[in-house]
Short mmCIF file of C-alpha atoms in Angstrom, two decimals:
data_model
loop_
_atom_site.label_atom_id
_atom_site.label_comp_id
_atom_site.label_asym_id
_atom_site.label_seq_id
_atom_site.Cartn_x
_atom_site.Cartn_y
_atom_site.Cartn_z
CA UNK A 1 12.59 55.87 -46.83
CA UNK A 2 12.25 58.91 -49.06
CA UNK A 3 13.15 62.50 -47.64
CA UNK A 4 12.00 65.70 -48.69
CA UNK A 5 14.02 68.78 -48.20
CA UNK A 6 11.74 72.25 -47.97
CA UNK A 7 13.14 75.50 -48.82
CA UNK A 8 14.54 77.55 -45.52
CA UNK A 9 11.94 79.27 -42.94
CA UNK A 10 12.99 82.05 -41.34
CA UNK A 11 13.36 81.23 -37.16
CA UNK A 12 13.49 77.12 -38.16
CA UNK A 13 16.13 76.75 -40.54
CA UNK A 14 15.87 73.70 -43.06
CA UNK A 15 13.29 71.29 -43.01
CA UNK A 16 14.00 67.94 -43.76
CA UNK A 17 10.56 65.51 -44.03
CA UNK A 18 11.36 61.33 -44.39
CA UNK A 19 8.36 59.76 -44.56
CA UNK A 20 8.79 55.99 -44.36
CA UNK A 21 7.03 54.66 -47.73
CA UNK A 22 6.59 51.01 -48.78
CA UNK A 23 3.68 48.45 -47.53
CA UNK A 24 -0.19 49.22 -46.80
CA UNK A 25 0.54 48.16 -43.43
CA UNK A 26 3.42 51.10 -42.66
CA UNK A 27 2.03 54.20 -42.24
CA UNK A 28 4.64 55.26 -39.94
CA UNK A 29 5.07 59.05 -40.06
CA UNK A 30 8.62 60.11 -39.73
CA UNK A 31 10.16 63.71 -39.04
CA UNK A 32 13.84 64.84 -39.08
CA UNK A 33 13.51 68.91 -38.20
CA UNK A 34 17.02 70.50 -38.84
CA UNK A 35 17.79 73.90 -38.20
CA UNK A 36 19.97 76.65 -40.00
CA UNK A 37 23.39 75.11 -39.60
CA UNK A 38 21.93 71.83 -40.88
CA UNK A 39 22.04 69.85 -37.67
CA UNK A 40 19.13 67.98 -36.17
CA UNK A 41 17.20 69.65 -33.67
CA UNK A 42 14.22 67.18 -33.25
CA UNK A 43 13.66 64.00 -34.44
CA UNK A 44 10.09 61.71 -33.83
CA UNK A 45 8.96 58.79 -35.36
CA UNK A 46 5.12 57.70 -34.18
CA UNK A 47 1.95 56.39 -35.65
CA UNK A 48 -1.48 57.33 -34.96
CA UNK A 49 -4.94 56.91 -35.76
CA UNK A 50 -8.29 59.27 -35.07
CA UNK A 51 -12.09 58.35 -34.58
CA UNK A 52 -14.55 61.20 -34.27
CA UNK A 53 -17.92 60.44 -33.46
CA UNK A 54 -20.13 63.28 -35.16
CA UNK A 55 -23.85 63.95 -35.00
CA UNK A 56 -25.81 63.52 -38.86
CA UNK A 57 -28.78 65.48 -40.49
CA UNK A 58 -31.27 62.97 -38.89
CA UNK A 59 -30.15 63.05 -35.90
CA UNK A 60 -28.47 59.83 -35.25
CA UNK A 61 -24.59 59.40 -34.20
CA UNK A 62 -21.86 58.31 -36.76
CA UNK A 63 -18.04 57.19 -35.59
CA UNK A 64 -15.36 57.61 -38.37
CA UNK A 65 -12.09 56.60 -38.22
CA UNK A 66 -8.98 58.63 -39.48
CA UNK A 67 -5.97 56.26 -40.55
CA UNK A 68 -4.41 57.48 -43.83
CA UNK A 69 -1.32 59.88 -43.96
CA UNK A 70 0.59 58.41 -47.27
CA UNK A 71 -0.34 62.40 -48.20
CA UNK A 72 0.96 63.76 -45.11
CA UNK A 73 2.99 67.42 -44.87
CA UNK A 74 4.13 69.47 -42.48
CA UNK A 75 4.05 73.04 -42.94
CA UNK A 76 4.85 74.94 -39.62
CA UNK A 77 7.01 72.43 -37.78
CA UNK A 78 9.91 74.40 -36.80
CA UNK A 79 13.34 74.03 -34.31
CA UNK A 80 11.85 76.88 -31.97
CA UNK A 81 13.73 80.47 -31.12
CA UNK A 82 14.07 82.37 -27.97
CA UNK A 83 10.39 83.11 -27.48
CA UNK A 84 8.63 79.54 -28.74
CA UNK A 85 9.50 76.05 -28.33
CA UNK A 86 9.87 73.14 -31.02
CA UNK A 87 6.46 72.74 -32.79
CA UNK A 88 5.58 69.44 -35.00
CA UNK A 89 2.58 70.50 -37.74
CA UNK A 90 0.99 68.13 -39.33
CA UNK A 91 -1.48 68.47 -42.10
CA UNK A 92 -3.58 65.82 -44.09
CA UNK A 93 -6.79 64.18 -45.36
CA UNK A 94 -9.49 66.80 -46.37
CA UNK A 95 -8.95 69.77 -43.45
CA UNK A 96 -7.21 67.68 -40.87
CA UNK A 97 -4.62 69.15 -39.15
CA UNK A 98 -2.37 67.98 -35.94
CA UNK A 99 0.35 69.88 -33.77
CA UNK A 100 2.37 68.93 -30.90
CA UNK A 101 4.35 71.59 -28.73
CA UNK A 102 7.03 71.40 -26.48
CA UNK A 103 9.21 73.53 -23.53
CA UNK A 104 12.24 72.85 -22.09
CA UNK A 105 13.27 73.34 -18.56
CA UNK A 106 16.41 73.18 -16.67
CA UNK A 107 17.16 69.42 -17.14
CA UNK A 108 14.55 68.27 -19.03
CA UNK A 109 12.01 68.89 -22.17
CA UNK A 110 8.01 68.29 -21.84
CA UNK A 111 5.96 67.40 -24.27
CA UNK A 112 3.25 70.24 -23.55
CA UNK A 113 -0.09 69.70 -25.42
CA UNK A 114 -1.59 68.18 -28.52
CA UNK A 115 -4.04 70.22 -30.54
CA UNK A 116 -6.27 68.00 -33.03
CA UNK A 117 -8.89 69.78 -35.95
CA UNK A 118 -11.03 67.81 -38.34
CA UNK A 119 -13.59 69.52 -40.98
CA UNK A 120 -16.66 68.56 -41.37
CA UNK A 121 -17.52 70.48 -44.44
CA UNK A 122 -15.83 67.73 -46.10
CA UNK A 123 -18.24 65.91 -47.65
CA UNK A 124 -16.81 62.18 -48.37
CA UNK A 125 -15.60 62.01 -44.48
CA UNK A 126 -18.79 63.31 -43.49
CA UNK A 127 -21.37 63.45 -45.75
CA UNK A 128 -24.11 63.45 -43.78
CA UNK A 129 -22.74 65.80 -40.62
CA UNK A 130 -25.46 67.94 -39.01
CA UNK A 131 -22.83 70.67 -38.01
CA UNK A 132 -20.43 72.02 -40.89
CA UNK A 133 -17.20 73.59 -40.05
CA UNK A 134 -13.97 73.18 -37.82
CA UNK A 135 -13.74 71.82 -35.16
CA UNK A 136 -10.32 71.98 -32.90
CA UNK A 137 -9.61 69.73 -29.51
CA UNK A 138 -6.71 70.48 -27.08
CA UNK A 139 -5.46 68.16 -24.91
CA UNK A 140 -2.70 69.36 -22.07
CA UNK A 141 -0.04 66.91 -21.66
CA UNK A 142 2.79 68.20 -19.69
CA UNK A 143 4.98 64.70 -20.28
CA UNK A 144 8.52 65.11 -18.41
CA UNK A 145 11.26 63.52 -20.34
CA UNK A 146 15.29 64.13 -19.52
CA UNK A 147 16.69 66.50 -21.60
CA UNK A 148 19.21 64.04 -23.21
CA UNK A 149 16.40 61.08 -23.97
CA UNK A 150 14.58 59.75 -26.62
CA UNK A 151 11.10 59.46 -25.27
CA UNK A 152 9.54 55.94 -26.73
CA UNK A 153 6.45 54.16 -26.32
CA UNK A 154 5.43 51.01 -27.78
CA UNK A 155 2.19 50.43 -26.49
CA UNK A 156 -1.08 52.52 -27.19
CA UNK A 157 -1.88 55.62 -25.74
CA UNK A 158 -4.94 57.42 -26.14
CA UNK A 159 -6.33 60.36 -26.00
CA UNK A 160 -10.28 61.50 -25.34
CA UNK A 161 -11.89 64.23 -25.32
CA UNK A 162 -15.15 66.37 -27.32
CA UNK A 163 -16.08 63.03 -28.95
CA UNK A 164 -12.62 62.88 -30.66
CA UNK A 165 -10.48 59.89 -29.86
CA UNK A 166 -6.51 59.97 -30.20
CA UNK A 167 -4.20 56.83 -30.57
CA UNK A 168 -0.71 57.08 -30.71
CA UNK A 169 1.93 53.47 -30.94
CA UNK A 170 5.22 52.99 -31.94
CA UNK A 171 5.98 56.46 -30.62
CA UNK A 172 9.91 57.55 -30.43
CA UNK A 173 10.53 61.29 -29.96
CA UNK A 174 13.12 63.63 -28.81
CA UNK A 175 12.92 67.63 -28.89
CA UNK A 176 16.01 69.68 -28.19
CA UNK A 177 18.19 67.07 -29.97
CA UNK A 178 22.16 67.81 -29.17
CA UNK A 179 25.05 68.05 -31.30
CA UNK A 180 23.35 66.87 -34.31
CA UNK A 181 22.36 63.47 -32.32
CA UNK A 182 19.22 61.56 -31.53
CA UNK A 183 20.14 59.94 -28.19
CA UNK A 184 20.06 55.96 -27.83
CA UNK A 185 19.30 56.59 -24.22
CA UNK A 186 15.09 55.71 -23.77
CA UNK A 187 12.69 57.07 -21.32
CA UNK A 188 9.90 54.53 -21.44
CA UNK A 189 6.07 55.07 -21.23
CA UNK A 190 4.61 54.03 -18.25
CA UNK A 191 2.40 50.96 -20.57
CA UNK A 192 5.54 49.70 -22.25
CA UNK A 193 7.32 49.57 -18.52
CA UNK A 194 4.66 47.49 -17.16
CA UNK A 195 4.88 45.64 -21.03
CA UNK A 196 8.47 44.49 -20.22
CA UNK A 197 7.66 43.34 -16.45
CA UNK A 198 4.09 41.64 -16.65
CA UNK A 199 3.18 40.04 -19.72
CA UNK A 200 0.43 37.09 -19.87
CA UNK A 201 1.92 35.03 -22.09
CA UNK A 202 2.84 31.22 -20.29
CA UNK A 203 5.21 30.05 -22.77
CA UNK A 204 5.90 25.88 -22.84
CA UNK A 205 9.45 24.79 -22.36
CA UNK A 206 10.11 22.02 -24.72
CA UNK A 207 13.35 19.78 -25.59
CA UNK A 208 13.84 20.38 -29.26
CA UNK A 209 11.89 23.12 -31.66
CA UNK A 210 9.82 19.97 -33.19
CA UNK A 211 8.10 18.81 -30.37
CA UNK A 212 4.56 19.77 -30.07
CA UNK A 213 3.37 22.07 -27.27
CA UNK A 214 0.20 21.43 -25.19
CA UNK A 215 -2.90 22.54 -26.91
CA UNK A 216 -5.02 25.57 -25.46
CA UNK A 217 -8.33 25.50 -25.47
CA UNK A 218 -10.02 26.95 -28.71
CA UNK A 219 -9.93 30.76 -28.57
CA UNK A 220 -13.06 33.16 -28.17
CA UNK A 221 -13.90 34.31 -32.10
CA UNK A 222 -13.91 38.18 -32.20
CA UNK A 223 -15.63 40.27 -34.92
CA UNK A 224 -13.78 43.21 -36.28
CA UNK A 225 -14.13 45.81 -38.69
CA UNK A 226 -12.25 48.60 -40.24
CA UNK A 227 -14.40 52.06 -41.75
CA UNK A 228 -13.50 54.45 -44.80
CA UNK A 229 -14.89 57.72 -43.75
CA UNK A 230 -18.46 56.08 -42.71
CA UNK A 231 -18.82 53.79 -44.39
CA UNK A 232 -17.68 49.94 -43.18
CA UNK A 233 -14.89 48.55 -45.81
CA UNK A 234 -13.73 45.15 -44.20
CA UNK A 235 -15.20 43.18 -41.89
CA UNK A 236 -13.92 40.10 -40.09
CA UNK A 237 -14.49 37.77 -37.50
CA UNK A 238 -12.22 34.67 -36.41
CA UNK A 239 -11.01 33.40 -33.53
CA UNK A 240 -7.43 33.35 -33.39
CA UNK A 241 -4.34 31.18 -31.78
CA UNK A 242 -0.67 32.66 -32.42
CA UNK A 243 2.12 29.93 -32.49
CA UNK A 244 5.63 31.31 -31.83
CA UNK A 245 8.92 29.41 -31.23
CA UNK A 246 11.93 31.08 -30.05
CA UNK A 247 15.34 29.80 -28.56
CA UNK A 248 13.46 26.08 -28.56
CA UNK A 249 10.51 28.06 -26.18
CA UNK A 250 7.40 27.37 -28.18
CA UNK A 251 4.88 30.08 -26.61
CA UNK A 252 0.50 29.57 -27.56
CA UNK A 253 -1.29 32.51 -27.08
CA UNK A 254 -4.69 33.18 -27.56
CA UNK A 255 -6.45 36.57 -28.94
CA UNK A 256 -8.48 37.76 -26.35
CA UNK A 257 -11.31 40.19 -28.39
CA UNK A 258 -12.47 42.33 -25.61
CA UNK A 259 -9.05 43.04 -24.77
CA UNK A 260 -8.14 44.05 -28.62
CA UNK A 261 -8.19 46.77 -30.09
CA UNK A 262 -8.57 47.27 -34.03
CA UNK A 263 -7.41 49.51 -36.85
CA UNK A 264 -6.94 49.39 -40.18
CA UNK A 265 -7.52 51.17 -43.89
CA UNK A 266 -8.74 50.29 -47.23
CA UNK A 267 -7.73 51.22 -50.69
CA UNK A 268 -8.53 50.14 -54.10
CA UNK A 269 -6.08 47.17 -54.08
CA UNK A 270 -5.31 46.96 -50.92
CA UNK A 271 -7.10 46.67 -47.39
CA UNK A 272 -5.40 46.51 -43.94
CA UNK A 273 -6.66 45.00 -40.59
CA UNK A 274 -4.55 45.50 -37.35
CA UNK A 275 -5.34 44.06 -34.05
CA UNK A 276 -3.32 45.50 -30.98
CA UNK A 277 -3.26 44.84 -27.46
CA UNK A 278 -0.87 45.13 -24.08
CA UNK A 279 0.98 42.87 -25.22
CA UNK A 280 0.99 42.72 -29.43
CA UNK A 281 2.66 45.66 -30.38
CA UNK A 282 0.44 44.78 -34.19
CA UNK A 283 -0.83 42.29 -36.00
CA UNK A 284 -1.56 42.95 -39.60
CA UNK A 285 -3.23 41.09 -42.06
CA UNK A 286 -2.74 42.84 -45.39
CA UNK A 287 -4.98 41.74 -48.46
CA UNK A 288 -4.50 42.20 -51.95
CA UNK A 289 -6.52 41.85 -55.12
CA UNK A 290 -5.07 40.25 -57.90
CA UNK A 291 -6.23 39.67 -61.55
CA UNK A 292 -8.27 42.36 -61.01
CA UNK A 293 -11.28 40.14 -59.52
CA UNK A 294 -9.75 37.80 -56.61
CA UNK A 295 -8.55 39.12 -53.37
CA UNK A 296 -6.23 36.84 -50.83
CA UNK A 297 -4.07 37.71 -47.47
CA UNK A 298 -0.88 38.55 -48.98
CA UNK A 299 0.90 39.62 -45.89
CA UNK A 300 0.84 39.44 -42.23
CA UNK A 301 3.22 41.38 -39.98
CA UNK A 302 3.48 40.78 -36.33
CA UNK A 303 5.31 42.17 -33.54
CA UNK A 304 4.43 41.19 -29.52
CA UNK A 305 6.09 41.18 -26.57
CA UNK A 306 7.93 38.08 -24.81
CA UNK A 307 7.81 37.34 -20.90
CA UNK A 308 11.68 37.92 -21.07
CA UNK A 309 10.97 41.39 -21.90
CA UNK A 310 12.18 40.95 -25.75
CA UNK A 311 10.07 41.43 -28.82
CA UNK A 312 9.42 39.01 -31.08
CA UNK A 313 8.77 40.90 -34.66
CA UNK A 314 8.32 38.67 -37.74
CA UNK A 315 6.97 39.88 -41.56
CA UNK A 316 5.91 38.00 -44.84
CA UNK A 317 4.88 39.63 -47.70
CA UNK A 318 4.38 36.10 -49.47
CA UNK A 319 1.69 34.70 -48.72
CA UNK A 320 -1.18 33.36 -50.48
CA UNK A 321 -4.39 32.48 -48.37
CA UNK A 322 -7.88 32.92 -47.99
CA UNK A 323 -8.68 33.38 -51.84
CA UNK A 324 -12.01 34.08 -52.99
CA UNK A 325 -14.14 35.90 -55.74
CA UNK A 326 -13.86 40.11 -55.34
CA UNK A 327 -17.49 40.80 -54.16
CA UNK A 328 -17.66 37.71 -51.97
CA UNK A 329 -16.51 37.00 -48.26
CA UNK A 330 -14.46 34.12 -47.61
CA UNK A 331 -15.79 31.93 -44.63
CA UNK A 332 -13.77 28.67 -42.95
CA UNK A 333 -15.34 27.07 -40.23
CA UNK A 334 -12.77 24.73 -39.33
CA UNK A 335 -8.98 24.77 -37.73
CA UNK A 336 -6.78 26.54 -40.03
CA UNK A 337 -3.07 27.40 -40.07
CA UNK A 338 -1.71 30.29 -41.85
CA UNK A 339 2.32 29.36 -41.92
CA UNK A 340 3.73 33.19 -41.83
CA UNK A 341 7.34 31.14 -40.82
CA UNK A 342 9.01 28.33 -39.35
CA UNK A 343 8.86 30.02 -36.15
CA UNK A 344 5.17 32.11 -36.05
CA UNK A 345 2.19 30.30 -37.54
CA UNK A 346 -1.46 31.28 -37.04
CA UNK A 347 -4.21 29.23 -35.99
CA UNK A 348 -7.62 30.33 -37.28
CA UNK A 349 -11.52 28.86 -36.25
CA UNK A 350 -14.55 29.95 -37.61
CA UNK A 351 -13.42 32.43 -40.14
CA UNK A 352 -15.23 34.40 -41.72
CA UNK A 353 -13.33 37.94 -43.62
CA UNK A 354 -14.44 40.34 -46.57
CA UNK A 355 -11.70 43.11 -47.27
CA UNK A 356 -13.29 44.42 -50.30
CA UNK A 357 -16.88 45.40 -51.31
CA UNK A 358 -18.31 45.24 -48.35
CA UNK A 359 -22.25 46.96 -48.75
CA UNK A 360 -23.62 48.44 -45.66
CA UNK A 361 -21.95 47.08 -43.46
CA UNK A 362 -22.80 43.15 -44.04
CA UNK A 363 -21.13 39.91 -45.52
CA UNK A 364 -21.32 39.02 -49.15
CA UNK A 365 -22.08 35.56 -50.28
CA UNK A 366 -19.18 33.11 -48.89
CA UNK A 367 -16.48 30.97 -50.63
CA UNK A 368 -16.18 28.30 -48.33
CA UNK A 369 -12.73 26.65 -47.79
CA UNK A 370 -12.14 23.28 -49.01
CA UNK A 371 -12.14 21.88 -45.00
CA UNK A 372 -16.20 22.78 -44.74
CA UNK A 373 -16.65 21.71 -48.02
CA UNK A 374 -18.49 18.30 -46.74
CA UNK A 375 -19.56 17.13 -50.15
CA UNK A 376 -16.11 16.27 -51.38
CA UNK A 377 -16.40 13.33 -49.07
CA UNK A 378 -19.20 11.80 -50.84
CA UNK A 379 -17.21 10.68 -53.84
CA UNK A 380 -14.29 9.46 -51.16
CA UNK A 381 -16.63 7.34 -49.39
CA UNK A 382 -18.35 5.94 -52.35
CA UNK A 383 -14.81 5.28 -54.15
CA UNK A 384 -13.45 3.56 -51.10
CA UNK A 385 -16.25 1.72 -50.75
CA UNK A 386 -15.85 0.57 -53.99
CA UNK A 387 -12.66 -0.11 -54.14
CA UNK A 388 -12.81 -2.33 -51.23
CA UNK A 389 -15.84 -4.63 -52.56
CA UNK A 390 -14.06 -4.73 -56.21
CA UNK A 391 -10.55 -5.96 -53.44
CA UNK A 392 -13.04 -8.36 -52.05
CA UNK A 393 -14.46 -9.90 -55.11
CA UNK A 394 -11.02 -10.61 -56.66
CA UNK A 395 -10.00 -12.40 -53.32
CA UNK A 396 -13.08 -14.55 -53.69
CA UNK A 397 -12.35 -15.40 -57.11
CA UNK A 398 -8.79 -16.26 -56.66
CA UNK A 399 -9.92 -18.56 -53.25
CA UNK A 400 -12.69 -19.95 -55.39
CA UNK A 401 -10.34 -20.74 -58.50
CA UNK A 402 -7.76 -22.63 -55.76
CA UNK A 403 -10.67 -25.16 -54.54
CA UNK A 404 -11.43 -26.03 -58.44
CA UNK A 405 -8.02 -26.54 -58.92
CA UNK A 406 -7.91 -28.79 -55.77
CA UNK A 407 -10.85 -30.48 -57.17
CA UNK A 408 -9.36 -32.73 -60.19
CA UNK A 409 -6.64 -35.92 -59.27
CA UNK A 410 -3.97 -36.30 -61.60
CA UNK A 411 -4.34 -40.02 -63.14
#
């Protein structure tokens, strides 16, 4: 984590910025606000994501989504005086900008309203937008929290309204911080409550860690895609089976598509794809280029929610799977296993992913995995084949070599 200190502001005291830097997959924005005698005053750690669906020049409709904030700042986030509350700024992209306000009361601190702006004078998010200039959406929230709790929410909340679509996750938060502080104590969403307390995941009791669990059925495949600006930049579609043991509990779970939601980025060498639901917190599958002409899932992070109430949370930046040619797709029909860990493997059918170059929104040509590739059984078959009528003709021979033998009487 790398912090930034900014210079003093009159009525907020010192600034201090930590945003939390590292994989693709992060992107968690992270804000320590001190004021004058150097002690925190509010503290929040959330992520988020945007899609705004805008009108174009010929009159059709275009969704874009909003993901990247590695070049986030946040000029005008303040501690708050006698007249205004705590304020969190946010600036980034091309002419997006994001605030967040909050009051206190006698026992506890609200988190009031969101404001939201996006520009559509800039050309590479919108290039082809019918209306130019900005345009802001407020949203009232009037959230209660105590006055001594951190407010946290795992789960996804969202936000819609003007066309403009909010998401907020992995949200922890609390204004009015005392004594220098951030309390331990959590007020809970309302989603991550119900998280904790109903969660449809049937686990299978088993007697040792190595014993096999009964199989689920095969999961529904679900196509999913991830945009830069407008433009599509990965596409996927599999049907996935999650494999998790814990305590001896081996747990199958299959992805349900219509009940996922999906995120993601894309940058030169790296693209992102993160599927979310009630109950997965995220699960990202990072890909990678390498020698400058290959790309392969490098990483996959995962974090979901057990029926005890605990989170299982497992990351491997080591991988090395699904490789094909930059400007293909790589396609595998048949059962595979990505082994993330000993504990959390992944179970994929009818694959079928392209990270990088993707053009207008299709599939390039497909590298097939090895387990479709049906023609490698040819030369099996024929060498087994083989193999056994060369095993049968030296059998014969030897049998046929024992009767001549057996043929002549010593005199």
């Amino acid at each position: 984590m790398v912090c930034f200190r900014l210079s003093p502001v009159p009525g907020s005291g010192l600034v201090l910025l930590c945003l939390v830097l590292g994989a693709v997959s992060s992107y968690a924005l992270e804000l320590n606000l001190m004021n004058a005698e150097n002690a925190t005053c509010l503290y929040a750690k959330w992520q988020m994501n945007f899609t705004i669906r805008y009108e174009t020049a010929s009159k059709n409709y275009k969704t874009v989504t909003i993901s990247d904030f590695v070049n986030a700042t946040y000029n005008g986030s303040f501690c708050g005086d006698g007249q205004n509350g705590p304020r969190i700024e946010v600036q980034f992209g091309s002419g997006f900008s994001w605030t967040v306000n909050f009051t206190k009361q006698v026992s506890t601190y609200s988190i009031e309203n969101i404001s939201f702006s996006y520009d559509t004078r800039d050309s590479t998010t919108f290039p082809d937008a019918k209306a130019k200039g900005v345009f802001p959406v407020h949203e009232s929230v009037a959230l209660k929290i105590p006055l001594d709790d951190i407010f946290r929410c795992s789960s996804i909340l969202t936000l819609e309204k003007s066309d403009v679509g909010q998401h907020y996750w992995d949200v922890h938060v609390q204004a009015f911080v005392q004594n220098d502080t951030v309390s331990t104590k959590e007020f809970l969403c309302d989603k991550d409550k119900t998280s904790t307390t109903v969660v449809p995941i049937v686990p299978t009791t088993l007697p040792s860690p190595t014993t096999t669990p009964t199989p689920k059925e095969k999961p529904e495949v679900g196509s999913y895609s991830v945009k830069n600006g407008s433009n599509t930049c990965l596409l996927a579609r599999m049907g996935l089976q999650l494999n998790l043991t814990q305590d001896k509990v081996t747990s199958i779970i299959n992805i349900i598509p219509n009940t996922t939601n999906s995120t993601g980025s894309c940058h030169p060498q790296t693209a992102l794809l993160r599927l979310n639901s009630h109950n997965i917190k995220y699960l990202d599958f990072v890909f990678a280029v390498k020698n400058e002409n290959r790309f392969y899932l490098k990483e996959v992070n995962v974090s979901m929610y057990l029926v005890n109430g605990s989170v299982f949370s497992f990351a491997n930046n080591n991988l090395s799977y699904w490789d094909a040619p930059l400007g293909s797709s790589y396609m595998c029909n048949k059962e595979q296993t990505v082994s993330v860990s000993e504990a959390f493997q992944i179970n994929t059918f009818d694959l079928w992913v392209q990270p990088f170059s993707v053009i207008q929104g299709n599939y390039s040509t497909a590298q097939e995995c090895s387990l479709d590739d049906d023609t490698i059984l040819i030369p099996i078959v024929v060498g087994a084949g083989l193999s056994g009528l060369i095993i049968v003709i030296v059998i014969a021979y030897l049998i046929g070599r024992r009767k001549s033998y057996a043929g002549y009487q010593t005199l």
